[in-house]
PDB file of C-alpha atoms in Angstrom:
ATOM      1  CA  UNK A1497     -40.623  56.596 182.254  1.00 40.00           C
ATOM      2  CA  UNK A1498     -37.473  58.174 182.893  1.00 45.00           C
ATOM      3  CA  UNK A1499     -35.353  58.203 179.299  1.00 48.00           C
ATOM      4  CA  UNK A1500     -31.575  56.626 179.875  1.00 51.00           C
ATOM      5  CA  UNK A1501     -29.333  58.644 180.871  1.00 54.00           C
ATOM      6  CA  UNK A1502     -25.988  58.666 179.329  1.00 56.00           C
ATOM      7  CA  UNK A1503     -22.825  59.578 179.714  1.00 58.00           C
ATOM      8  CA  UNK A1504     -21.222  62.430 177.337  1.00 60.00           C
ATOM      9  CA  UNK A1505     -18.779  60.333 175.003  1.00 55.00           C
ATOM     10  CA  UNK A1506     -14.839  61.891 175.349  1.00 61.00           C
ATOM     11  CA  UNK A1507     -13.394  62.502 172.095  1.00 61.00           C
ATOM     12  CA  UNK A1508      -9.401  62.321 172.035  1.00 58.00           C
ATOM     13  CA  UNK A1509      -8.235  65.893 171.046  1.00 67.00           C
ATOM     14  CA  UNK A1510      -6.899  66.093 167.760  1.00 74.00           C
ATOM     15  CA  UNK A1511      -3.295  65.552 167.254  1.00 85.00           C
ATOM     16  CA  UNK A1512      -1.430  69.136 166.752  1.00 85.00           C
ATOM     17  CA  UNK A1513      -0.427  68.905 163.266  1.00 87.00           C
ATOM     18  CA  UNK A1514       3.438  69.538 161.591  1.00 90.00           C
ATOM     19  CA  UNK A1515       3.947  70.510 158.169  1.00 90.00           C
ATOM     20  CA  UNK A1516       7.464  70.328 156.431  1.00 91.00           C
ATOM     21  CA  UNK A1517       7.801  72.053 153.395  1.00 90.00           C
ATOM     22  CA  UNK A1518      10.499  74.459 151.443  1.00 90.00           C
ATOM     23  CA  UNK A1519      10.251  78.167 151.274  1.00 91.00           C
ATOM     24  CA  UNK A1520      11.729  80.042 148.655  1.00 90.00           C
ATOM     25  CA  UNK A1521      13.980  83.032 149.949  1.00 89.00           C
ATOM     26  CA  UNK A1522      15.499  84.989 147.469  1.00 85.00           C
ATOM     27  CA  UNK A1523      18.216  83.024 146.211  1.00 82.00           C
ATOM     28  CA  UNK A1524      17.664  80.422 149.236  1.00 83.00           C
ATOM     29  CA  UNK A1525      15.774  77.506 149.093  1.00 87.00           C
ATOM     30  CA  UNK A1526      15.177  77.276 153.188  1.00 87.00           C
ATOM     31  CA  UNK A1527      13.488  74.168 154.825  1.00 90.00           C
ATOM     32  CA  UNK A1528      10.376  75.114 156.339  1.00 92.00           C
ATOM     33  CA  UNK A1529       8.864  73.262 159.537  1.00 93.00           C
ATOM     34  CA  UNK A1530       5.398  74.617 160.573  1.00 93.00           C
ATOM     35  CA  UNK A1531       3.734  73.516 164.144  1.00 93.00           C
ATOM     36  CA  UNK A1532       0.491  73.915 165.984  1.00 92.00           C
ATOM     37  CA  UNK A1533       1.095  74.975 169.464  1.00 92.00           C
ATOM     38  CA  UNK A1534      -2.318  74.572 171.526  1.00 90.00           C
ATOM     39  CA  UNK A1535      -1.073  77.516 173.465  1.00 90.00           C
ATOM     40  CA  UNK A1536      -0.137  79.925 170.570  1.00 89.00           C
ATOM     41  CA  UNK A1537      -2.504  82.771 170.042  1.00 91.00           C
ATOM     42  CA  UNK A1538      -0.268  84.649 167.010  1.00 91.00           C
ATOM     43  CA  UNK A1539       2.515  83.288 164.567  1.00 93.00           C
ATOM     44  CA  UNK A1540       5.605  83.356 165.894  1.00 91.00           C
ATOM     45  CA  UNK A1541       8.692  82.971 163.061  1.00 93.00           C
ATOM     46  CA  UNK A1542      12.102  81.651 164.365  1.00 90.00           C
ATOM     47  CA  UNK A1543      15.449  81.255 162.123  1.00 87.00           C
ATOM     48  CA  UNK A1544      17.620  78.739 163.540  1.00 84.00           C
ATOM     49  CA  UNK A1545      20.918  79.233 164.501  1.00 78.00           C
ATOM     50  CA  UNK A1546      23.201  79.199 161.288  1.00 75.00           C
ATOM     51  CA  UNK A1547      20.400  80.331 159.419  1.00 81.00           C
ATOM     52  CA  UNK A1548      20.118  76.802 158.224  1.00 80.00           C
ATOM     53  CA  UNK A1549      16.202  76.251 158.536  1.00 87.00           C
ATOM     54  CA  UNK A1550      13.168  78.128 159.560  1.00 90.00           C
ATOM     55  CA  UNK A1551      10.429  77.353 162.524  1.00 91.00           C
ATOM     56  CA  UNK A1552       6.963  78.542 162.368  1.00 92.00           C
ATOM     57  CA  UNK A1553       4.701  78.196 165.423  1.00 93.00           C
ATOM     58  CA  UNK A1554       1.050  78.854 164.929  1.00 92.00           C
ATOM     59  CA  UNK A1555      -2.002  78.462 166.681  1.00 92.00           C
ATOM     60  CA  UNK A1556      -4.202  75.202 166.473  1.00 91.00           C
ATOM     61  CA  UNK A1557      -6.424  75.306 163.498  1.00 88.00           C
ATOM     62  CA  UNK A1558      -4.770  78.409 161.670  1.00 90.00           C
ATOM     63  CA  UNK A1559      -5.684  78.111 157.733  1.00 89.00           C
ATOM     64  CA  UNK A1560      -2.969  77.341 155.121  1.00 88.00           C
ATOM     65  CA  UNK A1561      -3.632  80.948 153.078  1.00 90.00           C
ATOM     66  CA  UNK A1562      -3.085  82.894 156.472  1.00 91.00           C
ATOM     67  CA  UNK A1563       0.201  80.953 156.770  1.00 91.00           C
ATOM     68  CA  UNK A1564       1.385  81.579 153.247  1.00 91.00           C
ATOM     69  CA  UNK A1565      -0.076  85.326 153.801  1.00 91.00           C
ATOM     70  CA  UNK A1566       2.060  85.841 157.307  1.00 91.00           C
ATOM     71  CA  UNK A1567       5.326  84.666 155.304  1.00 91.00           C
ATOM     72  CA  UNK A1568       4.643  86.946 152.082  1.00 90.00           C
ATOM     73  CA  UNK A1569       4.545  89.884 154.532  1.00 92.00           C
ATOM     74  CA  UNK A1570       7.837  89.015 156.287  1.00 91.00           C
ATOM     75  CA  UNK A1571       9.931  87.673 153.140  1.00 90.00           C
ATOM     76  CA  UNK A1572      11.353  91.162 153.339  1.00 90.00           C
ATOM     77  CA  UNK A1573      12.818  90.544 156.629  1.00 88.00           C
ATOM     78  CA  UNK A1574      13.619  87.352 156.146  1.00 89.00           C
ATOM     79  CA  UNK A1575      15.871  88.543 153.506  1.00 87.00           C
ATOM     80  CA  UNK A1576      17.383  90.864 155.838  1.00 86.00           C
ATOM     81  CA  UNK A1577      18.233  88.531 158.375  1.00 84.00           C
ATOM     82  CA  UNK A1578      19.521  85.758 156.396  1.00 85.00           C
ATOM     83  CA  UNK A1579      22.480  87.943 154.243  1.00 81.00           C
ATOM     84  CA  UNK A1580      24.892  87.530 157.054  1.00 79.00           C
ATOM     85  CA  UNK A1581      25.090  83.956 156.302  1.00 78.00           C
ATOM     86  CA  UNK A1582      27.041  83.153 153.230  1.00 73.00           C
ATOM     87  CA  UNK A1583      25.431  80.788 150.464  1.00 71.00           C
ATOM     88  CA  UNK A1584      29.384  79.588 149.724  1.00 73.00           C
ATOM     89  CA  UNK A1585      30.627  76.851 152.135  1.00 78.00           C
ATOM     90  CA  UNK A1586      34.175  77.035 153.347  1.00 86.00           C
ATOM     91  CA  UNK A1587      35.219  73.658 153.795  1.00 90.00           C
ATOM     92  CA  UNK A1588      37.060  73.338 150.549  1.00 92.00           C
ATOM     93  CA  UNK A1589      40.699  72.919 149.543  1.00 93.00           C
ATOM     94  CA  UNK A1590      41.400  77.398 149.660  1.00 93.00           C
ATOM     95  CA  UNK A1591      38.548  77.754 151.392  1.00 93.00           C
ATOM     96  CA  UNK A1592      39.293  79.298 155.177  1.00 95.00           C
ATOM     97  CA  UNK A1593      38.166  78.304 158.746  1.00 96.00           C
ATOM     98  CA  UNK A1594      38.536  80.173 161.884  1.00 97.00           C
ATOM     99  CA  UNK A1595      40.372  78.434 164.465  1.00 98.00           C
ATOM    100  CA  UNK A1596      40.639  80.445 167.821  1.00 98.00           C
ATOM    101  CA  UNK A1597      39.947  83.306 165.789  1.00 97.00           C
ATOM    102  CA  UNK A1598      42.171  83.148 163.687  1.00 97.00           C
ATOM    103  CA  UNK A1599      41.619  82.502 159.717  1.00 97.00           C
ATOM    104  CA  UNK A1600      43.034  79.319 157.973  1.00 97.00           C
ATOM    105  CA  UNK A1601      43.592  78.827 154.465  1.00 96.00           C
ATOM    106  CA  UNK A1602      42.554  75.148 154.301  1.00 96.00           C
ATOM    107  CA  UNK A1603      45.152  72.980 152.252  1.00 96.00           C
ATOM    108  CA  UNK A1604      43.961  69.282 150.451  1.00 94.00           C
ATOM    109  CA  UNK A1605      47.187  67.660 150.779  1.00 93.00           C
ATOM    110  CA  UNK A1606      46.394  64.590 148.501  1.00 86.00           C
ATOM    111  CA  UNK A1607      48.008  62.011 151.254  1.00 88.00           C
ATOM    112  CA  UNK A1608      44.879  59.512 151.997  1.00 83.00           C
ATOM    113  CA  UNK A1609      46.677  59.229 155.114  1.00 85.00           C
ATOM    114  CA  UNK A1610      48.254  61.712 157.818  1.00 87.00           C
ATOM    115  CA  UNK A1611      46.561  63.418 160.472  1.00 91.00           C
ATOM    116  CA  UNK A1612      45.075  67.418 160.517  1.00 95.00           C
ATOM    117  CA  UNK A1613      47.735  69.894 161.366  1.00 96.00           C
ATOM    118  CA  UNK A1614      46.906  73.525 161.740  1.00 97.00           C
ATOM    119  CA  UNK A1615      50.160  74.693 160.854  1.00 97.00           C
ATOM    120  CA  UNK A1616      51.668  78.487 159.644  1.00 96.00           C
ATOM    121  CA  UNK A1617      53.844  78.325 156.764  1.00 95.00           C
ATOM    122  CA  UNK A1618      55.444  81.734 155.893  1.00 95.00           C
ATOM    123  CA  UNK A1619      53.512  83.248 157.975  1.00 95.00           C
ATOM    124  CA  UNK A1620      50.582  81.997 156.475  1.00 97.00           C
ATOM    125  CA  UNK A1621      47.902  80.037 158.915  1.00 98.00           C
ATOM    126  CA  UNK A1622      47.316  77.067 156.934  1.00 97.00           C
ATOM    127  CA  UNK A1623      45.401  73.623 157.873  1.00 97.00           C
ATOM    128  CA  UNK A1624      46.309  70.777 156.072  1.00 97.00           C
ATOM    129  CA  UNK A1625      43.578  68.170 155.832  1.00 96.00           C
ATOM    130  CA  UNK A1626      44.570  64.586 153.881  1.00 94.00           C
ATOM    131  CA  UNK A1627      42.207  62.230 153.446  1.00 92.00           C
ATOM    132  CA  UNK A1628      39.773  62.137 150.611  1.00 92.00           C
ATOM    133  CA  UNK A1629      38.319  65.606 149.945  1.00 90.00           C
ATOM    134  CA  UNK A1630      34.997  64.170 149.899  1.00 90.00           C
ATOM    135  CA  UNK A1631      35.794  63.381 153.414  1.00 93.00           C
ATOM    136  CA  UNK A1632      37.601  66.881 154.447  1.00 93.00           C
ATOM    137  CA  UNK A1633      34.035  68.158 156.385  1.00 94.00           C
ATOM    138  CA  UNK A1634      34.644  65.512 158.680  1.00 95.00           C
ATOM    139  CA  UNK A1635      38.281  65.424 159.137  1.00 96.00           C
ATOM    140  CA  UNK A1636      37.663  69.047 160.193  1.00 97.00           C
ATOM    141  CA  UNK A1637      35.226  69.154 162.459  1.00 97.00           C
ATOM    142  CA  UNK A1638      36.620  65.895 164.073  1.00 97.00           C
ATOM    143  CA  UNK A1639      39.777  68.273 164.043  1.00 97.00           C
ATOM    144  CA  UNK A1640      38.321  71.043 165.444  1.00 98.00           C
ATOM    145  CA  UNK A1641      36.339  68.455 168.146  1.00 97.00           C
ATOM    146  CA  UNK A1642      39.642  67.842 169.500  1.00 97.00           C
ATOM    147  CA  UNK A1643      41.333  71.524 169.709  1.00 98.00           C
ATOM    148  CA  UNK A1644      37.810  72.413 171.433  1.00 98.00           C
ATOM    149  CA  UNK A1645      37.957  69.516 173.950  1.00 98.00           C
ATOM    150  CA  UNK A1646      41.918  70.602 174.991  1.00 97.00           C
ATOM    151  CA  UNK A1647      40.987  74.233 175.402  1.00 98.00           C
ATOM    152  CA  UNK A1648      37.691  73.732 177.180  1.00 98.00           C
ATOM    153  CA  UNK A1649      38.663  71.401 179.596  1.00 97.00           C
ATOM    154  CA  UNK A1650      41.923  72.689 180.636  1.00 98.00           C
ATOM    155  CA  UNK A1651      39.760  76.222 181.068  1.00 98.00           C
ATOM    156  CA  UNK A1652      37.245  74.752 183.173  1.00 98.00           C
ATOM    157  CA  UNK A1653      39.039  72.878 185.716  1.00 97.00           C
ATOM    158  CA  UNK A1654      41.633  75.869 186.212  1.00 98.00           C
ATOM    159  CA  UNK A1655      37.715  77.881 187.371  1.00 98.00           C
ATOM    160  CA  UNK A1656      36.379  75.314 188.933  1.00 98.00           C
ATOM    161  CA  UNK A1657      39.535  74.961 191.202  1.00 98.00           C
ATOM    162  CA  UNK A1658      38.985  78.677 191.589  1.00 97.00           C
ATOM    163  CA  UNK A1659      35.697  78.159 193.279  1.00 97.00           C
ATOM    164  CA  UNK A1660      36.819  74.781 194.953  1.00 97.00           C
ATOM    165  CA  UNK A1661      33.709  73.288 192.528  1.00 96.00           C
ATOM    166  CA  UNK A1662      34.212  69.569 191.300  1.00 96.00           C
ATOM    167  CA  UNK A1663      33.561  68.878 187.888  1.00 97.00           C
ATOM    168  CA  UNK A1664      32.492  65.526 187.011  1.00 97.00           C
ATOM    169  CA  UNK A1665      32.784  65.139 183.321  1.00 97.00           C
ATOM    170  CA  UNK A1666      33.310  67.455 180.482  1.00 97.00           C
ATOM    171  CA  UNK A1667      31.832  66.751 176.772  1.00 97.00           C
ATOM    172  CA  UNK A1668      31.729  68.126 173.520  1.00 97.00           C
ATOM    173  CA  UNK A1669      28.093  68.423 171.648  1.00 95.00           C
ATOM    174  CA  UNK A1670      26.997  70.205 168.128  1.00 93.00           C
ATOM    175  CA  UNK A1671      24.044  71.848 169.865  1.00 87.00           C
ATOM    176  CA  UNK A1672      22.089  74.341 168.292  1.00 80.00           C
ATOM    177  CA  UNK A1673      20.169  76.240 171.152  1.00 80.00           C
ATOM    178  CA  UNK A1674      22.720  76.483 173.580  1.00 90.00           C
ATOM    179  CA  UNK A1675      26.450  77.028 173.665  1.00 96.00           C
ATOM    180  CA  UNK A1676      26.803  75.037 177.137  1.00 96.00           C
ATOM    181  CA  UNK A1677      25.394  72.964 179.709  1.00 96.00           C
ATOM    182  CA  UNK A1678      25.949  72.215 183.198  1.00 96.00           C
ATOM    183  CA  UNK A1679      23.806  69.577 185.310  1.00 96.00           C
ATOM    184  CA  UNK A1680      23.172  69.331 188.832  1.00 94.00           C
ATOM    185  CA  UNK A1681      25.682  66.612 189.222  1.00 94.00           C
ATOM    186  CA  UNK A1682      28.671  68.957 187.683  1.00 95.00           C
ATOM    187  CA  UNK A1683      28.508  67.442 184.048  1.00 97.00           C
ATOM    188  CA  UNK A1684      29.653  69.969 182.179  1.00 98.00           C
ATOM    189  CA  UNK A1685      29.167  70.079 178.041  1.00 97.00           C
ATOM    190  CA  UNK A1686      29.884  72.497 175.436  1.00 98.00           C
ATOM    191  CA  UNK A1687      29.608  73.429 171.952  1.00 97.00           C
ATOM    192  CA  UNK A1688      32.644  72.113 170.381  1.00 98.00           C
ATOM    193  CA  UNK A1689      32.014  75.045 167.523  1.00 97.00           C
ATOM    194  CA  UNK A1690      33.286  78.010 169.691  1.00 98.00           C
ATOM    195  CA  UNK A1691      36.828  76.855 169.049  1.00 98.00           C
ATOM    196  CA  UNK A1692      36.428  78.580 166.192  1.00 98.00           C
ATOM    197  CA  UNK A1693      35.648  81.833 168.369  1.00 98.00           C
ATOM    198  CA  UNK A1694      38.745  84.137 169.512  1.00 98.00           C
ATOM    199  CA  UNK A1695      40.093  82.698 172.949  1.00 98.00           C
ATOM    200  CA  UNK A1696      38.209  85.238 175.015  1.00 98.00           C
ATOM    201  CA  UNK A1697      34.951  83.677 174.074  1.00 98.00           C
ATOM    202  CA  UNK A1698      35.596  80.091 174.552  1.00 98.00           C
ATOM    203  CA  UNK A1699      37.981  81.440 178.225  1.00 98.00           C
ATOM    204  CA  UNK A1700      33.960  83.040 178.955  1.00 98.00           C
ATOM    205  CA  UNK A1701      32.248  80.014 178.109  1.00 98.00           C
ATOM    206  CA  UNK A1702      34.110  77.393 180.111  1.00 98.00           C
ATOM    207  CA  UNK A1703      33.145  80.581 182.949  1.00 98.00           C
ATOM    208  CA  UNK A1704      29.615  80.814 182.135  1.00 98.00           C
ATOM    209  CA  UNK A1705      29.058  76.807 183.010  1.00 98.00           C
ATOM    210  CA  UNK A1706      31.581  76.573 185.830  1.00 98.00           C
ATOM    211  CA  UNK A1707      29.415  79.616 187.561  1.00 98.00           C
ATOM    212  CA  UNK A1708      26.566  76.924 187.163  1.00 97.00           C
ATOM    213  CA  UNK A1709      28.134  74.619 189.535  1.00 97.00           C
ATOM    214  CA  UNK A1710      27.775  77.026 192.369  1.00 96.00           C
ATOM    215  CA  UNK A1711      24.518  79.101 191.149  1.00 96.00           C
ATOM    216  CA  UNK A1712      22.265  76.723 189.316  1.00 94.00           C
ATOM    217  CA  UNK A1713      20.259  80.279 188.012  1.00 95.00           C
ATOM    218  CA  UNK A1714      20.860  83.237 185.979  1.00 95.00           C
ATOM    219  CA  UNK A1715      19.840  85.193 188.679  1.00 96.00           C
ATOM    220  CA  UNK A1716      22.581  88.269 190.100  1.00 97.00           C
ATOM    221  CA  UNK A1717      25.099  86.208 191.946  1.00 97.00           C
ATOM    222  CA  UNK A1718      25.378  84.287 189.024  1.00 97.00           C
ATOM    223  CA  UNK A1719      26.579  87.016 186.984  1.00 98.00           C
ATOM    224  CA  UNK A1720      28.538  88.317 189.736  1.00 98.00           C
ATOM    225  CA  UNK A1721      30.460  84.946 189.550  1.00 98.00           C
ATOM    226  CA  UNK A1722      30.925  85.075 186.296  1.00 98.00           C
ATOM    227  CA  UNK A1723      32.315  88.434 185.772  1.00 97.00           C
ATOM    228  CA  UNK A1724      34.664  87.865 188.652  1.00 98.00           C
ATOM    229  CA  UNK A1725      35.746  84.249 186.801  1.00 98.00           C
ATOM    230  CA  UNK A1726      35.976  86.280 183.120  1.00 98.00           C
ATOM    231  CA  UNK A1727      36.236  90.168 183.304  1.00 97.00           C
ATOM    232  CA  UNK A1728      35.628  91.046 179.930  1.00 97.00           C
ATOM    233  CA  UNK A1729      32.533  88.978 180.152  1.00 98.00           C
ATOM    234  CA  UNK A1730      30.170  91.791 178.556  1.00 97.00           C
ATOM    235  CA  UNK A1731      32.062  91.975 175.380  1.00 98.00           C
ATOM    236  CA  UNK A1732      32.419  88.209 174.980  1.00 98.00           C
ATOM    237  CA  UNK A1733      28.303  88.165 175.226  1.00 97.00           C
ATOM    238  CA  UNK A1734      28.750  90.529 172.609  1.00 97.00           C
ATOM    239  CA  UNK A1735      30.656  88.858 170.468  1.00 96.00           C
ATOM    240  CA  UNK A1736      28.602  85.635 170.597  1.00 95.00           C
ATOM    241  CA  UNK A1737      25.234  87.913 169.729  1.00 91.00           C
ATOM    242  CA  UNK A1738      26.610  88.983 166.868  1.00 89.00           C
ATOM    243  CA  UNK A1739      28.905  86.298 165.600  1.00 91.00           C
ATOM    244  CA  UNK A1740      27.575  83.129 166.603  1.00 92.00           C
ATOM    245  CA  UNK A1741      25.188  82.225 164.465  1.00 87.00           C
ATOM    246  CA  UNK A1742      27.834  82.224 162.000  1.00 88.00           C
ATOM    247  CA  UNK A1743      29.343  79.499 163.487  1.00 92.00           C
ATOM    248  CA  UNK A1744      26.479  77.750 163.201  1.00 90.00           C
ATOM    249  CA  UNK A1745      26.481  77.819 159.697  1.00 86.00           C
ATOM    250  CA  UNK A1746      29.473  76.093 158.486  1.00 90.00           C
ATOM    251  CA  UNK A1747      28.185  73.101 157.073  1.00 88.00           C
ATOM    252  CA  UNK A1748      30.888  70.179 157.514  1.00 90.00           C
ATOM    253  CA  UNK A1749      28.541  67.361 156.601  1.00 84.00           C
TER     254      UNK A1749
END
């Protein structure tokens, strides 16, 4: 007699697996978010931007003491990488804030009511923030929301006239990846953080995504554009790889 014959049962793949957990830096304590990538074949260690947390890809089924062993070999660098970013938080009354690069002492003015004014007194930069001071992280950034929105847009339609380009919106985002976007349909969003960059930065940003509306690429016409829309375009990519992450970091929750 012939025996049954049956078909080969399908088991579901395991779910890829993410562990939270805290690692001790130094004087840091740094949240810690480990994930299995199916297609990872080595660990790969990312700080994100503002040095605020730290992302660990690994490959499916890698055991816990390799993990622990991987971040014992690189707490060195680790170290390294996260002394540019301050353990002190600015947004407090004497604390200072850049605003188009330029520093402001940041004044509690005691008022629960009035509005933000970034103002110079004796030719002092000050902003004066009233409100509650629990509340001054959010009158500032709401602040600085605003300043970014009047810059950006203003700088973006005067390029996009330049290249006869319509632009259909413009927003401001807290995005952590990227400084900009631009979408097929001419949306154009930004970071509203790079207000806090000298004007040459946020003139090269508002550039960067207006380019996209005619090259949709980062190929060489794209740069092309760009550089003819901001000359000094090198040095502003400059600036942003070395200072922008530290925008990042200013906590204003």
């Amino acid at each position: 007699m012939f025996a049954l014959l049956k078909k080969p049962v399908r088991r579901s793949p395991k779910p890829l697996q993410t562990v939270k957990r805290t690692l001790a830096v130094g004087d840091r304590a740094m949240p810690l978010t480990i994930k299995e990538n199916s297609r990872a074949t080595r660990i790969t260690l990312r700080i994100e931007p503002g040095g605020r947390a730290l992302n660990l890809t690994i490959p499916v089924g890698l055991k816990h003491f390799e993990v622990d062993d991987f971040l014992s070999r690189h707490e060195g660098w680790l170290k390294t990488k996260l002394a540019k970013f301050s353990l002190d938080n600015p947004i407090r009354p004497g604390g200072t804030i850049s605003i188009r690069g330029v520093e402001h002492r940041i004044e509690h003015t005691g008022s629960l009511r009035g509005i933000t004014q970034a103002l110079v007194i004796d030719g002092e930069h000050v902003l004066k923030v009233s409100g509650l001071e629990e509340h001054m992280g959010r009158r500032i950034s709401t602040f600085l929301k605003k300043e970014a929105r009047h810059d950006l847009e203003a700088l973006a339609r005067r390029h996009a006239a330049s290249i006869r380009k319509p632009i259909a919106s413009v927003s401001m985002k807290d995005t952590r990846s990227r400084w900009g976007s631009c979408s097929w349909d001419g949306n154009l969003s930004f970071s509203w953080r790079i207000v806090m960059a000298p004007p040459l930065i946020i003139d090269y940003l508002a550039a960067h995504e207006v380019a996209h509306l005619k090259e949709m690429n980062h190929g060489p016409k794209f740069w092309a554009l760009c550089g003819a829309l901001c000359p000094r375009m090198d040095e502003a990519r400059r600036w942003l790889k070395l200072h922008g992450s530290q925008l990042h970091a200013i906590d204003f929750s």
